[in-house]
Coordinates of C-alpha atoms in Angstrom, one line a residue:
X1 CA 121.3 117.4 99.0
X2 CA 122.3 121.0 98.7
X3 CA 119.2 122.9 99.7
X4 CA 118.3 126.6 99.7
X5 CA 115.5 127.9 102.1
X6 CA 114.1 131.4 101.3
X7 CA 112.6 133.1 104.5
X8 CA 113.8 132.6 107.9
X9 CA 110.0 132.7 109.2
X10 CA 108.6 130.3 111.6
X11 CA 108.0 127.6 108.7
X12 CA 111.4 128.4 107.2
X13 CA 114.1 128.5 109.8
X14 CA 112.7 125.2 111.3
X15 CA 112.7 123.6 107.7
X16 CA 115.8 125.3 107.0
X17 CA 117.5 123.6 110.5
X18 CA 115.5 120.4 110.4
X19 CA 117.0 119.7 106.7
X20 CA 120.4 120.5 108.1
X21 CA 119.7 118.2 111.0
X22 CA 119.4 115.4 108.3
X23 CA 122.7 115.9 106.8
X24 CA 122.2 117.9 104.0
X25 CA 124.0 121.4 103.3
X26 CA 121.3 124.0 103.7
X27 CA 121.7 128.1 103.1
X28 CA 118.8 130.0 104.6
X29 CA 118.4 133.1 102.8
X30 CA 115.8 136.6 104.2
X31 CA 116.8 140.3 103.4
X32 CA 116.4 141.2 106.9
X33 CA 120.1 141.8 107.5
X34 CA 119.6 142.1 111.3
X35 CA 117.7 139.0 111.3
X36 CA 120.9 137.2 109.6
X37 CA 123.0 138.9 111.8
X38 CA 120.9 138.1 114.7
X39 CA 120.7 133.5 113.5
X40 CA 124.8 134.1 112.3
X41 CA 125.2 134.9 116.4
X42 CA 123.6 131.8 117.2
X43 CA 120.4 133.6 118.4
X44 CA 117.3 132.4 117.6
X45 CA 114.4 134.7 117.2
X46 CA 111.4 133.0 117.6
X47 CA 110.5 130.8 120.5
X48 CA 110.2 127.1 119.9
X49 CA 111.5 124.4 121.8
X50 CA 114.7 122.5 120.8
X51 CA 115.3 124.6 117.8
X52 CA 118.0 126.8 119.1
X53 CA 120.1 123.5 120.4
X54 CA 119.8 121.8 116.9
X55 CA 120.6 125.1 115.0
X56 CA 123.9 125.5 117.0
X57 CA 125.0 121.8 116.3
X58 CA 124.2 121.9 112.4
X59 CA 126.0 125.7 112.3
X60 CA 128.9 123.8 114.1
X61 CA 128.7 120.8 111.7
X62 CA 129.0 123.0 108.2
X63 CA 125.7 121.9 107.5
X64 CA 123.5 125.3 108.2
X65 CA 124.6 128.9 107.1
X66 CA 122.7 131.9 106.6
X67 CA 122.8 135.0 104.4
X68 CA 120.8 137.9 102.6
X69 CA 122.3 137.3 99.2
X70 CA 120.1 134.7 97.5
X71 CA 121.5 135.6 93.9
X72 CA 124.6 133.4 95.9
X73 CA 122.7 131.1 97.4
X74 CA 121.0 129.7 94.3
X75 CA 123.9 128.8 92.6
X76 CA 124.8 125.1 93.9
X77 CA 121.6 124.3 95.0
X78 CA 119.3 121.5 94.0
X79 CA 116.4 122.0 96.1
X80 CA 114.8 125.8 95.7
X81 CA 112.2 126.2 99.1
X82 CA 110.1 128.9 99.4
X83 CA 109.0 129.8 103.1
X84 CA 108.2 133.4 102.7
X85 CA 104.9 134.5 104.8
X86 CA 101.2 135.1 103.1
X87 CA 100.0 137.3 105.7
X88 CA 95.9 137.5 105.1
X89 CA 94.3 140.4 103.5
X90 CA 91.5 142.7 104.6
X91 CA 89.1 140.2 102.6
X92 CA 90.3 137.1 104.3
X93 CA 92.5 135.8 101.2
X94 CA 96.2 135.3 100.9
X95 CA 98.6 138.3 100.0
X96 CA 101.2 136.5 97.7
X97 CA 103.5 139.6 97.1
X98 CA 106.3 138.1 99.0
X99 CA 105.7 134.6 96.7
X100 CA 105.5 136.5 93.5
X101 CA 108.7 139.0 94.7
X102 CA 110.8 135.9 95.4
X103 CA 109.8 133.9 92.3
X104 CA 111.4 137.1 90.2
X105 CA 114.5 136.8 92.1
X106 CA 114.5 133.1 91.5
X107 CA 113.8 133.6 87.7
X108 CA 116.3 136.5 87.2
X109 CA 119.1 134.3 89.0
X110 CA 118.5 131.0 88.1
X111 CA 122.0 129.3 86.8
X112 CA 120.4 125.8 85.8
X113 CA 118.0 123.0 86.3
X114 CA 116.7 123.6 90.1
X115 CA 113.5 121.8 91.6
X116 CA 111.5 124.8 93.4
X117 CA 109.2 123.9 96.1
X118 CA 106.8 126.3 97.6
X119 CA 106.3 125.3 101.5
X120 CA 104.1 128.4 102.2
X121 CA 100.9 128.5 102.8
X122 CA 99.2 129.7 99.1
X123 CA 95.9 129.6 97.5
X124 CA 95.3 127.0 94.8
X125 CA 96.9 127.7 91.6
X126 CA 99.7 129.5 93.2
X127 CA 102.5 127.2 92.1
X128 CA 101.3 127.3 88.9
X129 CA 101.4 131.2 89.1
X130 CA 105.0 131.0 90.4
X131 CA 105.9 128.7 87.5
X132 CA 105.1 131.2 84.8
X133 CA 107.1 134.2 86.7
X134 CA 110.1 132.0 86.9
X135 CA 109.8 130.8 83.5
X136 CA 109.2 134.7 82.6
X137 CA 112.0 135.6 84.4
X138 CA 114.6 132.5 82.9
X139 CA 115.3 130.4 80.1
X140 CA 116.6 127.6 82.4
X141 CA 114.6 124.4 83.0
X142 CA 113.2 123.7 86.6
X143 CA 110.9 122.0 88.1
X144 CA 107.8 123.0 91.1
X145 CA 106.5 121.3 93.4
X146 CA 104.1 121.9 96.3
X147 CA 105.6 120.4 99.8
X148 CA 102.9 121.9 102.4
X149 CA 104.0 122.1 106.0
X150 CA 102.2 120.7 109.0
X151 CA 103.9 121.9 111.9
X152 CA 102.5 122.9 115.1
X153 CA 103.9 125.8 117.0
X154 CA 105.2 124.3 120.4
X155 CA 106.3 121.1 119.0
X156 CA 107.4 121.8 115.3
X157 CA 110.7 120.4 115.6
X158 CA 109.5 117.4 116.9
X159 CA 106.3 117.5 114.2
X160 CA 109.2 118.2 111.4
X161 CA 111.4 115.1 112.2
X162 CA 108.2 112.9 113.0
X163 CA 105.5 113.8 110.9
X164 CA 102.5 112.1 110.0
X165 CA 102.7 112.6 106.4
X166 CA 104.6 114.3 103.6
X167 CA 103.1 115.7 100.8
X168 CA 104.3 115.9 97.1
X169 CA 101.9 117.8 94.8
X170 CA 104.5 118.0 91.0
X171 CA 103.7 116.9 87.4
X172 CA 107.7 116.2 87.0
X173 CA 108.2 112.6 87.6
X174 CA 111.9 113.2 88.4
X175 CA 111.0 116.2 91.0
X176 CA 109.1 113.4 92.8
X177 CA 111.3 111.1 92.9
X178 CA 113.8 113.4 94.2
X179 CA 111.9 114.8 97.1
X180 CA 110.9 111.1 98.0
X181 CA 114.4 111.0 98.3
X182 CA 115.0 113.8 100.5
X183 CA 111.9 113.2 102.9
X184 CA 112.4 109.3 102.9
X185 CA 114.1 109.6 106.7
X186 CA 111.7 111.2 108.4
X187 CA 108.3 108.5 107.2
X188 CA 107.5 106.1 104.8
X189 CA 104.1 107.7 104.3
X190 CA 105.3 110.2 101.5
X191 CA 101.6 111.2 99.3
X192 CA 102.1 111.7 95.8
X193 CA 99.6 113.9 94.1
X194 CA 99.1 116.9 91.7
X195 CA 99.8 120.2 92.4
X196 CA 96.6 121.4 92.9
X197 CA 95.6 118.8 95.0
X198 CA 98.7 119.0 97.5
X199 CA 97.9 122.8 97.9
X200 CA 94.2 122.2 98.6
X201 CA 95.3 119.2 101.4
X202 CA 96.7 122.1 103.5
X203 CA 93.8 123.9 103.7
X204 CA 91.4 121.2 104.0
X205 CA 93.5 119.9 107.0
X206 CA 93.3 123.1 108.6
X207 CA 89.9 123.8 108.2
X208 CA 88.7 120.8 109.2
X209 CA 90.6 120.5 112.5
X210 CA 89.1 124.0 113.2
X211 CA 85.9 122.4 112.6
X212 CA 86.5 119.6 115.2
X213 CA 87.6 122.5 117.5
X214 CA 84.1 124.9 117.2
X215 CA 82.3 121.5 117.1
X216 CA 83.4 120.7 120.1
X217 CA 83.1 124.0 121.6
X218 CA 79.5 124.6 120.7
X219 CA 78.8 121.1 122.5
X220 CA 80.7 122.9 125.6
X221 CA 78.1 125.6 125.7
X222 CA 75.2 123.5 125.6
X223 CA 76.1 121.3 128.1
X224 CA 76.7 124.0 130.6
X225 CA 72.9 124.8 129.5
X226 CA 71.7 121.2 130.2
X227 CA 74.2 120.2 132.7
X228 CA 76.3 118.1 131.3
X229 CA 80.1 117.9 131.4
X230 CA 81.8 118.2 128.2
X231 CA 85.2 116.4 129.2
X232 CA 83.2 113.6 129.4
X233 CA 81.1 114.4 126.4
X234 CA 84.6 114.5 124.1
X235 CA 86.2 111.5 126.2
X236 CA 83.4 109.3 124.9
X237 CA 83.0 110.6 121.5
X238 CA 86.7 110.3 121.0
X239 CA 86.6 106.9 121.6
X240 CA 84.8 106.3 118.3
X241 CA 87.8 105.5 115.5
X242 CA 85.6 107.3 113.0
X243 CA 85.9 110.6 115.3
X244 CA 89.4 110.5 117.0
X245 CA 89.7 112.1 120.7
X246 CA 92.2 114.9 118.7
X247 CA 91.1 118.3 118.7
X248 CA 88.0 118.0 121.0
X249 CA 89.0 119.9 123.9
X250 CA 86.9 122.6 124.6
X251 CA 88.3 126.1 125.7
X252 CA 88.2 129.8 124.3
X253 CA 88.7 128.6 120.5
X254 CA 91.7 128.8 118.5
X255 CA 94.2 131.5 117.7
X256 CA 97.5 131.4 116.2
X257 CA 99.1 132.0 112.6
X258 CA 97.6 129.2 110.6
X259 CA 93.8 128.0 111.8
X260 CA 92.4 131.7 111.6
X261 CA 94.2 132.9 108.3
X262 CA 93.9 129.5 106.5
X263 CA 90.0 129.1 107.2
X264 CA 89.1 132.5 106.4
X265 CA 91.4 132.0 103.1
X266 CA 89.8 128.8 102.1
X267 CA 86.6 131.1 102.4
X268 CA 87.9 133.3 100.0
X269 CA 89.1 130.6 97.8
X270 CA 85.5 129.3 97.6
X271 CA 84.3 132.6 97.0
X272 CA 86.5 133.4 94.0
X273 CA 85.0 130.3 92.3
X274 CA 81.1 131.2 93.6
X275 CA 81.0 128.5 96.1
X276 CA 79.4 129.4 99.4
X277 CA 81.4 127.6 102.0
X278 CA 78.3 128.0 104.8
X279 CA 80.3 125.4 107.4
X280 CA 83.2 126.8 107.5
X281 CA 81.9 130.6 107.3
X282 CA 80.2 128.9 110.9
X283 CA 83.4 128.2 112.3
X284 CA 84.5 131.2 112.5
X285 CA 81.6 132.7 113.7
X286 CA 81.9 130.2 116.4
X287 CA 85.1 130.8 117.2
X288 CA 85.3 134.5 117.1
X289 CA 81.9 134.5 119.5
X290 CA 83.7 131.9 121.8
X291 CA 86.3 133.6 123.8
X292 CA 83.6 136.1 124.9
X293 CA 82.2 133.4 127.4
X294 CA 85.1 134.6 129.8
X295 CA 83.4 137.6 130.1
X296 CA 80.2 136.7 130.9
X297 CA 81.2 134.3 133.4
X298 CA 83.4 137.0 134.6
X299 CA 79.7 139.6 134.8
X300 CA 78.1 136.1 136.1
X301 CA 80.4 136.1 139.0
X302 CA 81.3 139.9 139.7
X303 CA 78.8 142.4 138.5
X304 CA 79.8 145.3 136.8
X305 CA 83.9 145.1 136.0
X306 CA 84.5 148.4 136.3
X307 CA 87.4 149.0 138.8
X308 CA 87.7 145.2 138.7
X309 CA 91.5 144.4 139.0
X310 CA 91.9 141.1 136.7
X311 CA 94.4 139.0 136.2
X312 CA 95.0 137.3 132.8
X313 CA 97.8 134.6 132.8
X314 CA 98.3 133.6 129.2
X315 CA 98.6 135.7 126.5
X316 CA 100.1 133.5 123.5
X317 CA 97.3 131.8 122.0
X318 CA 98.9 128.5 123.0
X319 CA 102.1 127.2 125.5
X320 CA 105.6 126.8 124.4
X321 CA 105.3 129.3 122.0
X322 CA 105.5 133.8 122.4
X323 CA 103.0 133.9 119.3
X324 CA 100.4 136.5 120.2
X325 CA 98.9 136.7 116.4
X326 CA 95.0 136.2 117.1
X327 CA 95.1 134.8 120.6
X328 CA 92.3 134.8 122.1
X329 CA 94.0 137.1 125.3
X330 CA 93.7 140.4 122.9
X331 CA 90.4 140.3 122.4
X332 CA 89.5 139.7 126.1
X333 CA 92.0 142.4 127.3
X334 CA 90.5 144.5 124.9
X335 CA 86.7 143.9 126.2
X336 CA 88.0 143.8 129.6
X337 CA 89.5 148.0 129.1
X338 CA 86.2 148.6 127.3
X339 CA 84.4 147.9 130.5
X340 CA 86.5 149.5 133.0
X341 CA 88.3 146.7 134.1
X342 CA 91.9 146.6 135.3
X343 CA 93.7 143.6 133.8
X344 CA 97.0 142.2 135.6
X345 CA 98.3 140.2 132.8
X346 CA 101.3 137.8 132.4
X347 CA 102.9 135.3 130.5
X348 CA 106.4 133.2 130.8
X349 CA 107.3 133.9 127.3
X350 CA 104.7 136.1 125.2
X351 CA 104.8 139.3 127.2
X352 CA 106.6 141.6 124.9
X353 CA 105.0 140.4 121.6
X354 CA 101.7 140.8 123.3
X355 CA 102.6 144.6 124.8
X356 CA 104.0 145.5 121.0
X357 CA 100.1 145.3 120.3
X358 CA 97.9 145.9 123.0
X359 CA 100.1 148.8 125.3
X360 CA 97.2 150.4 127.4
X361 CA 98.0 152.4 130.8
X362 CA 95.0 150.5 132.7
X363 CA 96.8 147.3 132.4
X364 CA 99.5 146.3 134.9
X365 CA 102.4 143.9 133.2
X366 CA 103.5 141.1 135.8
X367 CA 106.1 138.8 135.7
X368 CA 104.6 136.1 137.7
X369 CA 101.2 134.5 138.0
X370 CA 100.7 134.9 141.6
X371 CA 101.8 138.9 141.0
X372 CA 99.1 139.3 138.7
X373 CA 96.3 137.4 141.2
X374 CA 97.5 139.7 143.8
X375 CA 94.2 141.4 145.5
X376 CA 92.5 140.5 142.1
X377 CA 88.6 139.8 142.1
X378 CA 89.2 137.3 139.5
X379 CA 92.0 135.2 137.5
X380 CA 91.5 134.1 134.0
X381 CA 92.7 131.2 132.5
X382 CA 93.6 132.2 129.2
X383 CA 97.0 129.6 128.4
X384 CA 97.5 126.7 129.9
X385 CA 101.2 126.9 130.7
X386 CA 102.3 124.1 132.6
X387 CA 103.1 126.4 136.1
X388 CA 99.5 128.1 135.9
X389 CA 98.1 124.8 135.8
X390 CA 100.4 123.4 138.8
X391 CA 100.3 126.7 140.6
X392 CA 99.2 126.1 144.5
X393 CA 95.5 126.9 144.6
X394 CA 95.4 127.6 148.1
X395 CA 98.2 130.0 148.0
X396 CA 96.4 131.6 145.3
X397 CA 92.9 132.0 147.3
X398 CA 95.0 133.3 149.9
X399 CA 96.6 136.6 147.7
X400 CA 93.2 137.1 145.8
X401 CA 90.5 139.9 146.9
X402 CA 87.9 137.6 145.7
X403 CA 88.5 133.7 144.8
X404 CA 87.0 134.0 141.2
X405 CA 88.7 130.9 139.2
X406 CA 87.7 131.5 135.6
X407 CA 89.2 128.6 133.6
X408 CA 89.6 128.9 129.9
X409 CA 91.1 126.2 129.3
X410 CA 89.8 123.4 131.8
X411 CA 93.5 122.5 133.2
X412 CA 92.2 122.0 136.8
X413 CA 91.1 119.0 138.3
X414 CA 88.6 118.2 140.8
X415 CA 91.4 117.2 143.3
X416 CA 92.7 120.4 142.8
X417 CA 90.0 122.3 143.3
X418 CA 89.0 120.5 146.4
X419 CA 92.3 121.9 148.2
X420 CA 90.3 125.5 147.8
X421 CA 87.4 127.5 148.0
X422 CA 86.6 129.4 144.6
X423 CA 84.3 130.1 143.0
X424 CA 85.0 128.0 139.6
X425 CA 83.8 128.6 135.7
X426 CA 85.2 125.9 133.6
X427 CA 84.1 126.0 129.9
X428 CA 81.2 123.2 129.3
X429 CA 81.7 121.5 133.2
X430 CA 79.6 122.3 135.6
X431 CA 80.4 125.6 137.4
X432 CA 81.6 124.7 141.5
X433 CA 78.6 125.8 143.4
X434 CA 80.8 127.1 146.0
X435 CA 80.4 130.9 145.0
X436 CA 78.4 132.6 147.3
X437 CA 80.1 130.6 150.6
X438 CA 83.2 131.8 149.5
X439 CA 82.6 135.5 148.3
X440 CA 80.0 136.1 151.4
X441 CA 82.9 134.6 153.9
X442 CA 85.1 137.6 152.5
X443 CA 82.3 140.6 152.9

């Protein structure tokens, strides 16, 4: 199919290369010229794994091109996708002036029948909204349909090709059975719904998997309070089919583009139709309160913070991707500087997103984990990137001033540990007891 993708976001340019990937001839189209100019050089700008090699082979197939003119783009294509952002507003809510923008253009240069598809992330009742701009706009007939994504930064390529679902939400039985067509190679579980329906399936998704996440990290905190350990707590729960081990792993709460902006939206959503969405208004609260608990196990351990040299090794709110947007990192850096502290951050990847926002002159930026820990009093966990969690923990005793192990994350083992003396705060484990042999040995 001949398909035109509108925004060259993190949900569009994978779409947009993913739908290439499959053989069809795809355009994707932003008005950022240096961001065209930047994908037309074979440069990718966002971090996610395999996109860049799959991008260059469909570019060198014919089968991806970019370009700013979307009046152009339009012309020959079938498939209409819009991938534009809804960054949240001060309420909580979606701003849809990029979806409404782009539905004018699509309007004002439609050329014939055309089956457009909003991907992005919108309230419900949005594609109907976009319908009557187009249809204000043009007196050509088209078709929408809502075709939420599900991707997961880190592995959206993979989630893209291999998903676990598709959904359809259109009233037009031919626009159905045209995007059956088009998602039929990547699963045969393709849901058919309404509109409304498909965009409420997003959210719901969302908020429920945050749900699973706060759940699980309430259940962390009291079992440090009773003694229990909650990796074996979510092991056993997750055993249950009706529960699912997904989702239950207990840590600093979640960050990211979609679980923070899509829970407080649904929030709003509720709100605009007088519903008081109590649960979900609890998540958050959880979640926002959660990341704290590195601080207090970082007073727990070392007193006052103030001249306390820390090193934070994580800063995007996940591994495998340089997203910074509500990690967990900037709020703890910021606490951290409020107190006196000086952080020695680091991160393989996320290191210049995260100094665009947070660009202190009490923070020392490091390019390696074990530069950070240098004659630090204590390391924080914040990311679990694959070489923090393999990193030599008696190497690392050995640079530290104090061994002070404060694990966000739980990524270490009790073999690990065993190879070294620290003092050890896990999130919902019990703490190693080892503390005041290991800190006393060094005064």
């Amino acid at each position: 199919m001949k398909i035109t993708v509108i925004g060259t976001g993190y949900v569009g340019l994978v779409s947009g290369v993913c739908y290439a990937h499959l053989g069809n001839q795809v355009i994707c189209v932003d008005k950022d010229v240096q961001k065209i100019a930047t994908l037309k050089a074979g440069v990718i700008p966002i971090y996610e794994p395999g996109l860049k090699e799959l991008a260059d082979a469909c570019m060198e197939s014919g089968h991806l091109q970019y370009t700013t003119n979307l009046g152009e783009a339009l012309q020959q294509a079938e498939v209409v996708i819009i991938a534009v952002g809804t960054p949240p507003l001060p309420g909580g809510g979606a701003d849809l002036q990029f979806v409404e923008a782009v539905a004018r253009e699509i309007g004002t240069n439609l050329n014939g029948y055309k089956i457009i598809v909003v991907k992005s992330t919108v309230p419900v009742g949005t594609n109907e909204a976009v319908e009557e701009i187009i249809a204000r706009h043009s007196n050509h007939a088209f078709d929408i349909a809502s075709v939420p994504e599900f991707l997961r930064e880190g592995t959206a390529v993979s989630d893209t090709l291999n998903p676990d679902r598709i959904v359809i939400g259109t009233k037009s039985r031919k626009a159905a059975e045209r995007l059956a067509e088009l998602h039929q190679p990547l699963t045969n579980q393709i849901v058919m719904t309404d509109i409304r329906s498909a965009e409420m399936i997003k959210y719901a998704s969302n908020a429920f998997l945050a749900t699973k996440i706060s759940f699980i990290n309430e259940i962390a905190n009291l079992c440090e309070k009773v003694g229990a350990d909650v990796t074996e707590v979510a092991g056993g729960m997750g055993l249950d089919k009706r529960i699912g081990g997904s989702f239950l792993k207990a840590g600093i709460g979640y960050g990211g583009s979609c679980f923070p902006k899509d829970t407080k939206a649904l929030i709003q959503i509720a709100g605009n139709v007088e519903y008081d969405f109590k649960l979900l208004k609890s998540v958050v609260e959880v979640n926002s309160h959660q990341r704290f608990g590195v601080i207090d196990k970082l007073q727990r351990a070392l007193g006052s913070l103030h001249g306390k040299r820390i090193a934070v090794w994580g800063l995007a709110f996940k591994p495998d991707t340089d997203d910074v947007r509500e990690a967990p990192a900037i709020e703890i850096v910021e606490r951290l500087l409020e107190l006196g502290a000086i952080p020695a951050v680091t991160d393989p990847i996320a290191l210049v997103n995260f100094r665009k926002l947070i660009d202190h002159p009490s923070i020392n930026w490091c390019t390696t984990a074990l530069e950070a820990a240098k004659g630090a009093d204590a390391v924080c966990l914040l990311t679990e990137w694959e070489d923090y969690v393999q990193v030599d923990l008696r190497e690392l005793e050995q640079v530290m001033a104090r061994p002070v192990l404060i694990d966000g994350r739980n990524a270490y083992s009790t073999k690990q540990l065993d190879t070294a003396r620290f003092a050890y705060y896990p999130v919902g484990r019990p703490a190693l007891n080892n503390e005041d042999i290991a800190i006393h040995e060094m005064i």
